[in-house]
Amino acid sequence: MGDDNSYDIRTILTQMREEYWQALAEEESEAKEMLECLVFTLGGKRYAFETHYACEVIRVPKLVRVPAVQSLIRGIFNLRGEITAAIDIRPMLGVPQPEIGATGRILVVRAENFATGILVEAAHGVQGLCFDCFEPVAAGSGVKAQFIRGHFNLEEGSVILLDMEALLAAPELVAGDA
Amino acid sequence: MANRYLEIFCREAEEHLASLQSGLLVLEKNPARTDLLHELLRNAHTLKGSARMVGLADISAITHTMEEQLKGMERGERTVDAQAIDLLLRGADAVAVITAALMRGTAPELDVERFVAEYERGELGQHLKAESKEAQPEALADTVRADVKTLDHLVNLVGELIINKKRLEAKLERLKEIGHALPAEHAAPLTTFRGELEEDVLYLDYLIQELHGKAMGLRMLPLRTISDGLERLVRDLAQQLGREVQFQIVGQAIEMDRVLLEGLKPILIHLLTNSLSHGIEAPDARAAAGKPRRGTVLLSARHQGNSVLVEVRDDGRGMDPAGIKAAALARRVIDAREADLLTDEEALYLTFRPGFSTAEIVTDVSGRGVGMDVVKKNIERVKGSVTLSSEPGSYTQITLQLPLTLSVLDALIVACGGETFAIPTTYLQEIVKVRASEIDTLGSGEVIKVRGATTQLYSLPGMLGLPERREAGNATLSAVVLKHCDQRIACVVEAHLGYSEVVVKGLGKQFRNVRFLFGATILGDGNPALILNVPDLFESGRGIQRAPLSAEEAQAAQRRLKVLVVDDSITTRTMEQSILVSQGYAVVTAVSGEDALEKSAGEQFDLVISDVEMPGINGFELTRALRDSERYQETPIIIVSSLSRDEDKRQALQAGAQAYIVKGAFDQGLLLETVQMLIG
């Protein structure tokens, strides 16, 4: 089980190729300064977060209500054998809560310890959002801004960027006593 | 750990130390069994040799001394007494401490040099704590070591298989329905195909059962794996407390799920510590009370159905109900009014309440700040239940009932508050039908009689905070009677959907200790169902009430609902009758249409269930005749028949029947469902 220091042409070639592609990718993102985001609707407004938080987007399955837990946990569902919670984060953002209808989706995201499903009114797919039109949230703009990083001013309207780091670490997402 | 030989050594040492430890304890009880010495010598000798090989001089020195002592015993130069055994055990402990430290890569919590020097001189050395270790029985030659994680993964995969099989079974049911809707010429080949598919699924079911059994078997370990350490614990404690104790273990070979066994160990340590510090009296006190000076503590395990019973019994001073009540009052665990109502047996269970501890003096043995309430919590965590029995001055017995495994449970599936829940059958006493007239009010709560015992009645959706659906006129209620410790409660549910083996899944890290829930499972339709944590229901039971019955409901429930069953086949008649009677309906049977007309004229039935083909008038004619009479214009009629053509169904409905059940698809659930839908 000693260290393998032998000369392996394939490993080196793979490495070179990876470096090449990485350099290309960096060039591209630097040129446009785009943030790749998943865009969706909450409370009638458009929101977004970086794609790397998302695992998948699914239609809303049957949700089984969980007794004696906070109301933002709307239920659980079966995600390929894993019991997963569906959460309604709209109260946390202080936005209106229209009924989630046929366009409703669940965005499955990974928090540090668990995967959870965020209920949204509609999902609009992945978009590259330009940093040039980004406006960070103004300091002291209230409690409801704690999960918001800012917004993008786009031609078709504004898109609010969520602070997923803060949102997924929020204690109100977790049910039960420690 | 840098050196992989060291790792191998540590593993080997673990096994030798375990056999040394158990062998020495047996020898202590039976000093005459010098035959054991040979095996012990072999263990010490091998350890010494291996330690030298990997350059562990300290272990080599200690085991050398142990070997010399054992040789002396074998030659009869040393007496086999408690002191000599103690010295050997201390040697084994020291080796355990050193190897454990090696495994962790830290310095041992022991002054090794000093210990070795003292040990060689035959001095007892420092007082050292035995490292807790899972003593493994000696491995047989043709076994392999498997990673526990791999085993758990295997069991999970089998769980997925079971769920998948359930989905297949649900699909078969759908296929049956689809077949019924088809015209006959298309239905016939489908029925044949379905039959074949059903056989395949049945065989798959059998294979999965086998696989499941084998996979679970891999995770099972005998009680022995934790009991060896317990013998040592009792022995040391008895010495420390100045007690004379004989500790017996029965059923060491009983196997349980590894996870459960791990949960059981701290519970047993607690109970045995209690037995020694609170149960067994000092030798003189025992002699004065006319008991043998030496107390007995018995740990026994045995199978009972799908569970394991583990008992800890001591012949000590027992539990005094009056003393417990007084202590509970003093600590304000209960108030005076509550104390008066408690029977002696119920008083024993006060020890499980938080904040209760009867030890007059906090000793370093039992005064660890935790009491029986923690034991109870731990038992609930592994889905067990605990019962107490005691006779002051004579004995205390604590019985733990534990499931064999936690990964698959037998459960009753119930509908409640628009959701489906699984109730583990270990907590289920029975299912009862309750009519409003049978519900009494006691204090602020409602009670019913279950087998003569007054039992609190609650609404399950109400307890869980779910919406309650109580339709007026729905006079008969389904209730499940749950048991926990010595208590029983009845919970009203919307319907019970049958028994099922459910695979337990965790709720994930987003849910910590969620009240009322033990986990979830996935049903045949692919949707999750929550598994209820029954002990939580008992805790929350007090104070929550069912929605009171409306006057209308109460009135409708005044009498038993009567059903007339008409069939020329005695088998069908008896079957239907027993199904209905078990659900609390009054049943009268008729052997023909004519018989039915005669009986229905004599008394008013709430529902008629009839066959089609009978000697004399058939079921359709009977239905029409009943509809023509004034008394039976509105009475629901169910046709149960082996005729499955659409034409027959149409005829039945035209004649005035409300429902048509095909005998081929006949099952208890469907009939009851239909009856309940029509008359409640």
Tab-separated table of C-alpha atoms in Angstrom, chain A residues 1 61-69 72-73 75-87 113-117 171 173-178, chain B residues 4 160 163 167 416-421 464-467 505-517 520-522 525-530 532:
chain	number	residue	atom	x	y	z
A	1	MET	CA	0.000	0.000	0.000
A	61	PRO	CA	-46.292	15.277	-4.915
A	62	LYS	CA	-48.768	14.293	-2.233
A	63	LEU	CA	-47.618	15.950	0.959
A	64	VAL	CA	-48.261	14.156	4.216
A	65	ARG	CA	-48.935	16.585	7.043
A	66	VAL	CA	-46.747	16.231	10.116
A	67	PRO	CA	-48.559	16.825	13.407
A	68	ALA	CA	-47.184	19.139	16.088
A	69	VAL	CA	-44.494	20.877	14.035
A	72	LEU	CA	-43.723	26.266	7.600
A	73	ILE	CA	-43.132	22.527	7.337
A	75	GLY	CA	-45.556	18.089	4.937
A	76	ILE	CA	-43.281	15.276	3.943
A	77	PHE	CA	-42.961	13.412	0.690
A	78	ASN	CA	-41.144	10.421	-0.706
A	79	LEU	CA	-38.127	11.456	-2.736
A	80	ARG	CA	-36.954	8.135	-4.166
A	81	GLY	CA	-37.105	6.377	-0.842
A	82	GLU	CA	-35.864	9.279	1.277
A	83	ILE	CA	-38.394	11.020	3.485
A	84	THR	CA	-38.054	14.711	2.660
A	85	ALA	CA	-39.821	17.754	4.072
A	86	ALA	CA	-41.592	20.344	1.944
A	87	ILE	CA	-41.204	23.822	3.403
A	113	ASN	CA	-27.210	18.207	7.259
A	114	PHE	CA	-30.289	17.486	5.210
A	115	ALA	CA	-32.015	17.867	1.886
A	116	THR	CA	-35.263	19.795	1.937
A	117	GLY	CA	-37.898	20.843	-0.582
A	171	PRO	CA	-33.170	27.324	13.048
A	173	LEU	CA	-36.351	25.042	9.390
A	174	VAL	CA	-35.613	22.324	11.929
A	175	ALA	CA	-38.445	20.605	13.806
A	176	GLY	CA	-38.379	19.108	17.284
A	177	ASP	CA	-36.234	19.501	20.370
A	178	ALA	CA	-32.520	19.048	20.176
B	4	ARG	CA	-0.944	-1.785	10.420
B	160	GLU	CA	-36.515	-0.801	-0.323
B	163	ILE	CA	-41.580	-1.309	-0.349
B	167	ARG	CA	-46.078	-1.247	-4.919
B	416	CYS	CA	-56.926	9.886	10.947
B	417	GLY	CA	-57.385	13.574	10.230
B	418	GLY	CA	-57.159	12.973	6.491
B	419	GLU	CA	-53.779	11.265	6.805
B	420	THR	CA	-52.579	7.718	7.198
B	421	PHE	CA	-50.657	6.642	10.275
B	464	LEU	CA	-52.279	15.245	17.052
B	465	GLY	CA	-53.808	18.633	16.346
B	466	LEU	CA	-55.259	17.538	13.011
B	467	PRO	CA	-58.683	18.487	11.674
B	505	LYS	CA	-37.371	5.144	7.804
B	506	GLY	CA	-35.932	8.048	9.691
B	507	LEU	CA	-37.375	11.490	9.104
B	508	GLY	CA	-33.959	12.883	8.358
B	509	LYS	CA	-31.950	15.493	10.180
B	510	GLN	CA	-34.478	18.238	9.516
B	511	PHE	CA	-36.574	16.556	12.200
B	512	ARG	CA	-35.032	16.050	15.593
B	513	ASN	CA	-37.059	14.509	18.417
B	514	VAL	CA	-40.434	15.276	16.963
B	515	ARG	CA	-43.273	14.710	19.359
B	516	PHE	CA	-45.695	11.876	18.448
B	517	LEU	CA	-43.472	10.490	15.708
B	520	ALA	CA	-42.079	7.202	8.631
B	521	THR	CA	-42.657	4.415	6.189
B	522	ILE	CA	-43.566	4.280	2.541
B	525	ASP	CA	-48.932	3.649	-3.276
B	526	GLY	CA	-45.512	5.267	-2.859
B	527	ASN	CA	-46.737	7.866	-0.396
B	528	PRO	CA	-45.207	8.186	3.048
B	529	ALA	CA	-47.113	7.418	6.235
B	530	LEU	CA	-45.984	8.529	9.668
B	532	LEU	CA	-46.701	7.099	15.722
